[in-house]
GROMACS .gro file of N, CA and C in nm:
model
  450
    1MET      N    1  -3.228  -0.507  -0.751
    1MET     CA    2  -3.198  -0.630  -0.820
    1MET      C    3  -3.062  -0.617  -0.890
    2LEU      N    4  -2.983  -0.720  -0.880
    2LEU     CA    5  -2.853  -0.719  -0.942
    2LEU      C    6  -2.864  -0.751  -1.090
    3THR      N    7  -2.800  -0.669  -1.170
    3THR     CA    8  -2.797  -0.695  -1.313
    3THR      C    9  -2.677  -0.784  -1.344
    4LYS      N   10  -2.679  -0.841  -1.462
    4LYS     CA   11  -2.569  -0.927  -1.505
    4LYS      C   12  -2.438  -0.848  -1.504
    5ARG      N   13  -2.442  -0.723  -1.549
    5ARG     CA   14  -2.321  -0.639  -1.553
    5ARG      C   15  -2.267  -0.614  -1.413
    6ARG      N   16  -2.356  -0.586  -1.317
    6ARG     CA   17  -2.312  -0.558  -1.180
    6ARG      C   18  -2.254  -0.683  -1.116
    7ILE      N   19  -2.314  -0.798  -1.143
    7ILE     CA   20  -2.262  -0.923  -1.087
    7ILE      C   21  -2.124  -0.951  -1.144
    8LYS      N   22  -2.109  -0.934  -1.276
    8LYS     CA   23  -1.980  -0.956  -1.340
    8LYS      C   24  -1.876  -0.858  -1.285
    9GLY      N   25  -1.915  -0.733  -1.270
    9GLY     CA   26  -1.825  -0.632  -1.215
    9GLY      C   27  -1.782  -0.665  -1.074
   10TRP      N   28  -1.875  -0.707  -0.991
   10TRP     CA   29  -1.842  -0.746  -0.854
   10TRP      C   30  -1.746  -0.864  -0.854
   11PHE      N   31  -1.777  -0.965  -0.935
   11PHE     CA   32  -1.694  -1.085  -0.942
   11PHE      C   33  -1.553  -1.051  -0.986
   12LEU      N   34  -1.540  -0.975  -1.094
   12LEU     CA   35  -1.408  -0.938  -1.144
   12LEU      C   36  -1.332  -0.851  -1.044
   13SER      N   37  -1.405  -0.763  -0.977
   13SER     CA   38  -1.341  -0.678  -0.877
   13SER      C   39  -1.289  -0.761  -0.761
   14PHE      N   40  -1.369  -0.855  -0.716
   14PHE     CA   41  -1.331  -0.938  -0.602
   14PHE      C   42  -1.212  -1.027  -0.636
   15PHE      N   43  -1.211  -1.081  -0.757
   15PHE     CA   44  -1.104  -1.172  -0.799
   15PHE      C   45  -1.012  -1.108  -0.903
   16ARG      N   46  -0.993  -0.978  -0.896
   16ARG     CA   47  -0.921  -0.905  -1.000
   16ARG      C   48  -0.778  -0.954  -1.018
   17GLU      N   49  -0.714  -0.997  -0.913
   17GLU     CA   50  -0.574  -1.042  -0.925
   17GLU      C   51  -0.563  -1.166  -1.012
   18VAL      N   52  -0.668  -1.245  -1.017
   18VAL     CA   53  -0.666  -1.370  -1.092
   18VAL      C   54  -0.720  -1.352  -1.234
   19PHE      N   55  -0.831  -1.279  -1.247
   19PHE     CA   56  -0.903  -1.275  -1.373
   19PHE      C   57  -0.885  -1.150  -1.459
   20VAL      N   58  -0.826  -1.047  -1.406
   20VAL     CA   59  -0.815  -0.922  -1.481
   20VAL      C   60  -0.676  -0.910  -1.542
   21TYR      N   61  -0.675  -0.900  -1.676
   21TYR     CA   62  -0.552  -0.884  -1.753
   21TYR      C   63  -0.485  -0.753  -1.715
   22HIS      N   64  -0.354  -0.754  -1.696
   22HIS     CA   65  -0.277  -0.636  -1.655
   22HIS      C   66  -0.335  -0.574  -1.528
   23ASN      N   67  -0.360  -0.658  -1.430
   23ASN     CA   68  -0.416  -0.612  -1.304
   23ASN      C   69  -0.329  -0.507  -1.236
   24SER      N   70  -0.197  -0.520  -1.244
   24SER     CA   71  -0.110  -0.424  -1.175
   24SER      C   72  -0.126  -0.283  -1.230
   25SER      N   73  -0.146  -0.272  -1.359
   25SER     CA   74  -0.169  -0.143  -1.422
   25SER      C   75  -0.301  -0.082  -1.374
   26LEU      N   76  -0.404  -0.162  -1.368
   26LEU     CA   77  -0.534  -0.116  -1.322
   26LEU      C   78  -0.526  -0.074  -1.175
   27GLU      N   79  -0.459  -0.153  -1.093
   27GLU     CA   80  -0.441  -0.121  -0.950
   27GLU      C   81  -0.368   0.012  -0.934
   28PHE      N   82  -0.264   0.032  -1.016
   28PHE     CA   83  -0.188   0.156  -1.007
   28PHE      C   84  -0.278   0.275  -1.041
   29ARG      N   85  -0.355   0.264  -1.146
   29ARG     CA   86  -0.447   0.372  -1.182
   29ARG      C   87  -0.549   0.398  -1.071
   30ALA      N   88  -0.597   0.292  -1.010
   30ALA     CA   89  -0.693   0.306  -0.900
   30ALA      C   90  -0.630   0.383  -0.784
   31LYS      N   91  -0.503   0.354  -0.757
   31LYS     CA   92  -0.433   0.424  -0.649
   31LYS      C   93  -0.419   0.573  -0.680
   32LEU      N   94  -0.387   0.605  -0.805
   32LEU     CA   95  -0.375   0.746  -0.843
   32LEU      C   96  -0.508   0.819  -0.822
   33LEU      N   97  -0.614   0.760  -0.871
   33LEU     CA   98  -0.747   0.820  -0.857
   33LEU      C   99  -0.787   0.830  -0.710
   34ALA      N  100  -0.758   0.725  -0.633
   34ALA     CA  101  -0.794   0.723  -0.491
   34ALA      C  102  -0.717   0.829  -0.413
   35ALA      N  103  -0.593   0.855  -0.452
   35ALA     CA  104  -0.515   0.958  -0.384
   35ALA      C  105  -0.582   1.094  -0.399
   36MET      N  106  -0.625   1.124  -0.520
   36MET     CA  107  -0.691   1.253  -0.543
   36MET      C  108  -0.824   1.262  -0.470
   37ILE      N  109  -0.902   1.156  -0.474
   37ILE     CA  110  -1.032   1.157  -0.406
   37ILE      C  111  -1.013   1.151  -0.254
   38GLY      N  112  -0.922   1.066  -0.209
   38GLY     CA  113  -0.899   1.049  -0.066
   38GLY      C  114  -0.848   1.176   0.001
   39ALA      N  115  -0.781   1.261  -0.074
   39ALA     CA  116  -0.734   1.389  -0.019
   39ALA      C  117  -0.853   1.474   0.025
   40ASN      N  118  -0.968   1.450  -0.036
   40ASN     CA  119  -1.090   1.525  -0.006
   40ASN      C  120  -1.163   1.470   0.117
   41GLN      N  121  -1.124   1.352   0.163
   41GLN     CA  122  -1.180   1.287   0.281
   41GLN      C  123  -1.330   1.256   0.271
   42HIS      N  124  -1.384   1.261   0.151
   42HIS     CA  125  -1.519   1.211   0.128
   42HIS      C  126  -1.535   1.185  -0.021
   43MET      N  127  -1.635   1.108  -0.052
   43MET     CA  128  -1.663   1.077  -0.192
   43MET      C  129  -1.812   1.096  -0.214
   44ASP      N  130  -1.846   1.208  -0.276
   44ASP     CA  131  -1.987   1.236  -0.302
   44ASP      C  132  -2.015   1.226  -0.452
   45GLY      N  133  -2.125   1.282  -0.494
   45GLY     CA  134  -2.167   1.272  -0.634
   45GLY      C  135  -2.066   1.326  -0.733
   46CYS      N  136  -1.999   1.435  -0.699
   46CYS     CA  137  -1.901   1.495  -0.788
   46CYS      C  138  -1.788   1.397  -0.816
   47GLU      N  139  -1.731   1.342  -0.709
   47GLU     CA  140  -1.620   1.247  -0.726
   47GLU      C  141  -1.665   1.120  -0.797
   48LEU      N  142  -1.782   1.070  -0.762
   48LEU     CA  143  -1.832   0.946  -0.824
   48LEU      C  144  -1.856   0.963  -0.974
   49LYS      N  145  -1.918   1.074  -1.012
   49LYS     CA  146  -1.942   1.100  -1.155
   49LYS      C  147  -1.810   1.113  -1.231
   50LEU      N  148  -1.719   1.187  -1.172
   50LEU     CA  149  -1.590   1.209  -1.236
   50LEU      C  150  -1.510   1.079  -1.246
   51LEU      N  151  -1.514   0.999  -1.141
   51LEU     CA  152  -1.446   0.870  -1.143
   51LEU      C  153  -1.500   0.781  -1.254
   52ASP      N  154  -1.631   0.776  -1.265
   52ASP     CA  155  -1.694   0.695  -1.369
   52ASP      C  156  -1.656   0.746  -1.508
   53LYS      N  157  -1.659   0.877  -1.525
   53LYS     CA  158  -1.624   0.937  -1.655
   53LYS      C  159  -1.479   0.907  -1.693
   54ILE      N  160  -1.388   0.922  -1.598
   54ILE     CA  161  -1.247   0.897  -1.624
   54ILE      C  162  -1.223   0.749  -1.654
   55ALA      N  163  -1.286   0.662  -1.577
   55ALA     CA  164  -1.271   0.518  -1.601
   55ALA      C  165  -1.317   0.481  -1.742
   56LYS      N  166  -1.426   0.543  -1.786
   56LYS     CA  167  -1.476   0.516  -1.922
   56LYS      C  168  -1.382   0.573  -2.028
   57GLU      N  169  -1.313   0.680  -1.998
   57GLU     CA  170  -1.214   0.734  -2.092
   57GLU      C  171  -1.094   0.641  -2.103
   58ILE      N  172  -1.051   0.588  -1.990
   58ILE     CA  173  -0.934   0.501  -1.988
   58ILE      C  174  -0.962   0.369  -2.058
   59TYR      N  175  -1.076   0.309  -2.025
   59TYR     CA  176  -1.113   0.177  -2.079
   59TYR      C  177  -1.241   0.189  -2.161
   60ALA      N  178  -1.235   0.269  -2.265
   60ALA     CA  179  -1.354   0.299  -2.345
   60ALA      C  180  -1.423   0.176  -2.403
   61ASP      N  181  -1.347   0.075  -2.434
   61ASP     CA  182  -1.405  -0.043  -2.500
   61ASP      C  183  -1.422  -0.162  -2.407
   62ASP      N  184  -1.415  -0.141  -2.277
   62ASP     CA  185  -1.419  -0.254  -2.186
   62ASP      C  186  -1.496  -0.219  -2.058
   63GLU      N  187  -1.626  -0.243  -2.059
   63GLU     CA  188  -1.711  -0.210  -1.944
   63GLU      C  189  -1.668  -0.282  -1.818
   64ALA      N  190  -1.622  -0.405  -1.832
   64ALA     CA  191  -1.581  -0.481  -1.714
   64ALA      C  192  -1.463  -0.413  -1.645
   65ARG      N  193  -1.366  -0.367  -1.723
   65ARG     CA  194  -1.250  -0.298  -1.664
   65ARG      C  195  -1.292  -0.165  -1.602
   66VAL      N  196  -1.388  -0.097  -1.664
   66VAL     CA  197  -1.441   0.027  -1.607
   66VAL      C  198  -1.497  -0.003  -1.468
   67ASP      N  199  -1.578  -0.108  -1.458
   67ASP     CA  200  -1.637  -0.145  -1.329
   67ASP      C  201  -1.531  -0.181  -1.227
   68VAL      N  202  -1.432  -0.258  -1.268
   68VAL     CA  203  -1.328  -0.300  -1.175
   68VAL      C  204  -1.246  -0.179  -1.129
   69LEU      N  205  -1.213  -0.089  -1.221
   69LEU     CA  206  -1.137   0.031  -1.184
   69LEU      C  207  -1.215   0.117  -1.085
   70THR      N  208  -1.342   0.139  -1.111
   70THR     CA  209  -1.421   0.223  -1.020
   70THR      C  210  -1.436   0.156  -0.884
   71ARG      N  211  -1.463   0.027  -0.882
   71ARG     CA  212  -1.478  -0.044  -0.754
   71ARG      C  213  -1.346  -0.047  -0.675
   72THR      N  214  -1.236  -0.071  -0.744
   72THR     CA  215  -1.107  -0.076  -0.677
   72THR      C  216  -1.072   0.061  -0.620
   73THR      N  217  -1.096   0.165  -0.697
   73THR     CA  218  -1.071   0.301  -0.649
   73THR      C  219  -1.156   0.330  -0.527
   74GLN      N  220  -1.283   0.294  -0.533
   74GLN     CA  221  -1.374   0.317  -0.420
   74GLN      C  222  -1.329   0.241  -0.295
   75GLU      N  223  -1.275   0.121  -0.314
   75GLU     CA  224  -1.223   0.045  -0.200
   75GLU      C  225  -1.109   0.121  -0.132
   76TYR      N  226  -1.015   0.170  -0.213
   76TYR     CA  227  -0.902   0.245  -0.156
   76TYR      C  228  -0.951   0.370  -0.084
   77VAL      N  229  -1.041   0.444  -0.147
   77VAL     CA  230  -1.091   0.568  -0.088
   77VAL      C  231  -1.163   0.539   0.044
   78LYS      N  232  -1.244   0.436   0.044
   78LYS     CA  233  -1.317   0.399   0.166
   78LYS      C  234  -1.221   0.369   0.280
   79LYS      N  235  -1.112   0.298   0.250
   79LYS     CA  236  -1.013   0.268   0.353
   79LYS      C  237  -0.948   0.395   0.406
   80ILE      N  238  -0.921   0.490   0.317
   80ILE     CA  239  -0.860   0.617   0.358
   80ILE      C  240  -0.957   0.695   0.447
   81ILE      N  241  -1.080   0.710   0.401
   81ILE     CA  242  -1.178   0.791   0.473
   81ILE      C  243  -1.213   0.733   0.609
   82GLU      N  244  -1.227   0.601   0.614
   82GLU     CA  245  -1.267   0.535   0.739
   82GLU      C  246  -1.147   0.503   0.828
   83HIS      N  247  -1.027   0.540   0.784
   83HIS     CA  248  -0.905   0.508   0.858
   83HIS      C  249  -0.900   0.358   0.887
   84ASN      N  250  -0.925   0.282   0.781
   84ASN     CA  251  -0.936   0.137   0.790
   84ASN      C  252  -0.816   0.070   0.723
   85GLY      N  253  -0.701   0.090   0.781
   85GLY     CA  254  -0.582   0.022   0.731
   85GLY      C  255  -0.508   0.093   0.620
   86LEU      N  256  -0.550   0.212   0.583
   86LEU     CA  257  -0.480   0.286   0.478
   86LEU      C  258  -0.494   0.435   0.503
   87GLU      N  259  -0.380   0.502   0.501
   87GLU     CA  260  -0.380   0.648   0.511
   87GLU      C  261  -0.331   0.703   0.378
   88LEU      N  262  -0.363   0.828   0.352
   88LEU     CA  263  -0.324   0.890   0.226
   88LEU      C  264  -0.172   0.885   0.208
   89ASN      N  265  -0.097   0.913   0.314
   89ASN     CA  266   0.050   0.909   0.303
   89ASN      C  267   0.100   0.771   0.264
   90GLU      N  268   0.039   0.667   0.320
   90GLU     CA  269   0.078   0.530   0.285
   90GLU      C  270   0.049   0.502   0.138
   91LEU      N  271  -0.064   0.551   0.091
   91LEU     CA  272  -0.100   0.531  -0.050
   91LEU      C  273   0.000   0.601  -0.141
   92ILE      N  274   0.039   0.721  -0.106
   92ILE     CA  275   0.139   0.795  -0.185
   92ILE      C  276   0.272   0.721  -0.184
   93LYS      N  277   0.312   0.667  -0.070
   93LYS     CA  278   0.436   0.589  -0.062
   93LYS      C  279   0.427   0.465  -0.150
   94SER      N  280   0.311   0.403  -0.153
   94SER     CA  281   0.291   0.285  -0.237
   94SER      C  282   0.302   0.322  -0.385
   95ILE      N  283   0.244   0.435  -0.422
   95ILE     CA  284   0.255   0.485  -0.560
   95ILE      C  285   0.402   0.510  -0.594
   96ASP      N  286   0.472   0.575  -0.502
   96ASP     CA  287   0.614   0.605  -0.524
   96ASP      C  288   0.694   0.476  -0.542
   97ARG      N  289   0.670   0.379  -0.459
   97ARG     CA  290   0.741   0.251  -0.467
   97ARG      C  291   0.713   0.184  -0.603
   98GLU      N  292   0.589   0.184  -0.645
   98GLU     CA  293   0.554   0.122  -0.773
   98GLU      C  294   0.616   0.196  -0.891
   99LEU      N  295   0.624   0.327  -0.881
   99LEU     CA  296   0.689   0.404  -0.988
   99LEU      C  297   0.837   0.371  -0.999
  100LYS      N  298   0.900   0.346  -0.886
  100LYS     CA  299   1.043   0.310  -0.887
  100LYS      C  300   1.063   0.169  -0.944
  101GLU      N  301   0.971   0.077  -0.911
  101GLU     CA  302   0.983  -0.062  -0.955
  101GLU      C  303   0.939  -0.083  -1.099
  102GLU      N  304   0.836  -0.013  -1.141
  102GLU     CA  305   0.779  -0.029  -1.275
  102GLU      C  306   0.783   0.104  -1.349
  103LYS      N  307   0.888   0.128  -1.422
  103LYS     CA  308   0.906   0.255  -1.492
  103LYS      C  309   0.790   0.285  -1.589
  104ARG      N  310   0.730   0.181  -1.644
  104ARG     CA  311   0.621   0.199  -1.740
  104ARG      C  312   0.497   0.264  -1.678
  105PHE      N  313   0.487   0.260  -1.546
  105PHE     CA  314   0.371   0.318  -1.480
  105PHE      C  315   0.367   0.471  -1.494
  106CYS      N  316   0.480   0.534  -1.519
  106CYS     CA  317   0.479   0.679  -1.542
  106CYS      C  318   0.391   0.714  -1.661
  107ASP      N  319   0.384   0.623  -1.758
  107ASP     CA  320   0.301   0.646  -1.876
  107ASP      C  321   0.152   0.639  -1.842
  108LYS      N  322   0.118   0.584  -1.728
  108LYS     CA  323  -0.023   0.569  -1.687
  108LYS      C  324  -0.075   0.695  -1.617
  109ILE      N  325   0.014   0.785  -1.585
  109ILE     CA  326  -0.026   0.907  -1.513
  109ILE      C  327  -0.076   1.010  -1.613
  110ASN      N  328  -0.197   1.056  -1.592
  110ASN     CA  329  -0.255   1.159  -1.677
  110ASN      C  330  -0.294   1.276  -1.586
  111ILE      N  331  -0.210   1.376  -1.583
  111ILE     CA  332  -0.228   1.490  -1.494
  111ILE      C  333  -0.359   1.563  -1.523
  112GLU      N  334  -0.393   1.577  -1.650
  112GLU     CA  335  -0.517   1.647  -1.686
  112GLU      C  336  -0.638   1.578  -1.625
  113ARG      N  337  -0.643   1.447  -1.636
  113ARG     CA  338  -0.757   1.374  -1.578
  113ARG      C  339  -0.761   1.388  -1.426
  114LEU      N  340  -0.646   1.371  -1.364
  114LEU     CA  341  -0.641   1.378  -1.218
  114LEU      C  342  -0.674   1.518  -1.167
  115SER      N  343  -0.632   1.620  -1.240
  115SER     CA  344  -0.657   1.758  -1.195
  115SER      C  345  -0.805   1.794  -1.197
  116ARG      N  346  -0.886   1.718  -1.267
  116ARG     CA  347  -1.031   1.745  -1.268
  116ARG      C  348  -1.092   1.732  -1.129
  117PHE      N  349  -1.029   1.654  -1.042
  117PHE     CA  350  -1.082   1.637  -0.907
  117PHE      C  351  -1.071   1.763  -0.824
  118LEU      N  352  -0.990   1.860  -0.868
  118LEU     CA  353  -0.982   1.989  -0.799
  118LEU      C  354  -1.118   2.059  -0.799
  119GLU      N  355  -1.197   2.036  -0.903
  119GLU     CA  356  -1.330   2.096  -0.911
  119GLU      C  357  -1.421   2.049  -0.798
  120CYS      N  358  -1.404   1.925  -0.756
  120CYS     CA  359  -1.490   1.868  -0.652
  120CYS      C  360  -1.457   1.922  -0.514
  121SER      N  361  -1.341   1.983  -0.500
  121SER     CA  362  -1.300   2.033  -0.368
  121SER      C  363  -1.296   2.186  -0.364
  122LYS      N  364  -1.364   2.250  -0.459
  122LYS     CA  365  -1.367   2.397  -0.459
  122LYS      C  366  -1.416   2.448  -0.325
  123GLY      N  367  -1.349   2.550  -0.275
  123GLY     CA  368  -1.388   2.610  -0.148
  123GLY      C  369  -1.318   2.549  -0.029
  124ASP      N  370  -1.252   2.437  -0.047
  124ASP     CA  371  -1.179   2.372   0.061
  124ASP      C  372  -1.030   2.387   0.030
  125GLU      N  373  -0.970   2.493   0.083
  125GLU     CA  374  -0.831   2.526   0.050
  125GLU      C  375  -0.734   2.416   0.091
  126GLU      N  376  -0.756   2.355   0.206
  126GLU     CA  377  -0.665   2.250   0.254
  126GLU      C  378  -0.666   2.130   0.160
  127THR      N  379  -0.784   2.088   0.118
  127THR     CA  380  -0.795   1.976   0.025
  127THR      C  381  -0.731   2.010  -0.108
  128GLN      N  382  -0.758   2.129  -0.158
  128GLN     CA  383  -0.700   2.169  -0.286
  128GLN      C  384  -0.548   2.177  -0.278
  129LEU      N  385  -0.496   2.220  -0.165
  129LEU     CA  386  -0.351   2.225  -0.147
  129LEU      C  387  -0.293   2.083  -0.149
  130THR      N  388  -0.358   1.991  -0.079
  130THR     CA  389  -0.311   1.852  -0.078
  130THR      C  390  -0.317   1.793  -0.218
  131GLN      N  391  -0.427   1.814  -0.287
  131GLN     CA  392  -0.441   1.761  -0.423
  131GLN      C  393  -0.338   1.823  -0.517
  132THR      N  394  -0.312   1.952  -0.503
  132THR     CA  395  -0.213   2.019  -0.586
  132THR      C  396  -0.074   1.962  -0.560
  133ARG      N  397  -0.044   1.932  -0.436
  133ARG     CA  398   0.087   1.874  -0.403
  133ARG      C  399   0.100   1.733  -0.462
  134ILE      N  400  -0.008   1.658  -0.461
  134ILE     CA  401  -0.006   1.525  -0.522
  134ILE      C  402   0.021   1.539  -0.671
  135LEU      N  403  -0.046   1.632  -0.736
  135LEU     CA  404  -0.026   1.655  -0.880
  135LEU      C  405   0.118   1.699  -0.908
  136GLU      N  406   0.171   1.788  -0.826
  136GLU     CA  407   0.308   1.834  -0.845
  136GLU      C  408   0.407   1.720  -0.829
  137TYR      N  409   0.384   1.636  -0.730
  137TYR     CA  410   0.470   1.519  -0.711
  137TYR      C  411   0.466   1.429  -0.835
  138LEU      N  412   0.348   1.402  -0.886
  138LEU     CA  413   0.334   1.316  -1.004
  138LEU      C  414   0.397   1.379  -1.128
  139GLN      N  415   0.381   1.510  -1.145
  139GLN     CA  416   0.444   1.579  -1.256
  139GLN      C  417   0.596   1.567  -1.247
  140ASN      N  418   0.649   1.579  -1.127
  140ASN     CA  419   0.793   1.566  -1.107
  140ASN      C  420   0.840   1.424  -1.142
  141GLU      N  421   0.763   1.324  -1.104
  141GLU     CA  422   0.797   1.185  -1.136
  141GLU      C  423   0.798   1.163  -1.288
  142ILE      N  424   0.702   1.220  -1.357
  142ILE     CA  425   0.696   1.209  -1.503
  142ILE      C  426   0.819   1.276  -1.564
  143LYS      N  427   0.851   1.395  -1.515
  143LYS     CA  428   0.966   1.470  -1.565
  143LYS      C  429   1.096   1.391  -1.544
  144GLU      N  430   1.114   1.337  -1.425
  144GLU     CA  431   1.234   1.259  -1.396
  144GLU      C  432   1.242   1.135  -1.485
  145SER      N  433   1.131   1.072  -1.505
  145SER     CA  434   1.127   0.953  -1.590
  145SER      C  435   1.166   0.986  -1.734
  146GLN      N  436   1.117   1.099  -1.784
  146GLN     CA  437   1.149   1.141  -1.920
  146GLN      C  438   1.294   1.181  -1.934
  147GLU      N  439   1.349   1.244  -1.830
  147GLU     CA  440   1.490   1.285  -1.833
  147GLU      C  441   1.583   1.164  -1.836
  148LYS      N  442   1.544   1.057  -1.772
  148LYS     CA  443   1.626   0.936  -1.770
  148LYS      C  444   1.629   0.869  -1.907
  149LEU      N  445   1.528   0.895  -1.988
  149LEU     CA  446   1.523   0.837  -2.123
  149LEU      C  447   1.615   0.908  -2.220
  150ILE      N  448   1.650   1.032  -2.186
  150ILE     CA  449   1.734   1.113  -2.276
  150ILE      C  450   1.879   1.077  -2.263
   0.00000   0.00000   0.00000
């Protein structure tokens, strides 16, 4: 049975571009999270729990935004895993493009939160290498952004 919260979350997720305040910021965060999860090529309990926890940390006072962030991230990951119109490289290019266009998005990157996904891929060296490279790329973008401010 659908609860009121789930219905609201589905509705906001489906129409997020119209009804969600600062949608571009939320989309960007979803892409960051999806890149880390998508590198693992699956989304199981570890990733889902961590995604929910991180979303609640980001939007502690807004359950609707938590729901929209988790659903949007899951949409991106599903597309990556199923090879349904999105590849990990394309997602990284999209993140890069958005970072160049919206300098404020560098402030949305939280390396500590993203690095927690390394725990979900323990034992899979290839996935951990991909995730580490994503983190290194993001750290470099943050560094470059900060240097431009000086």
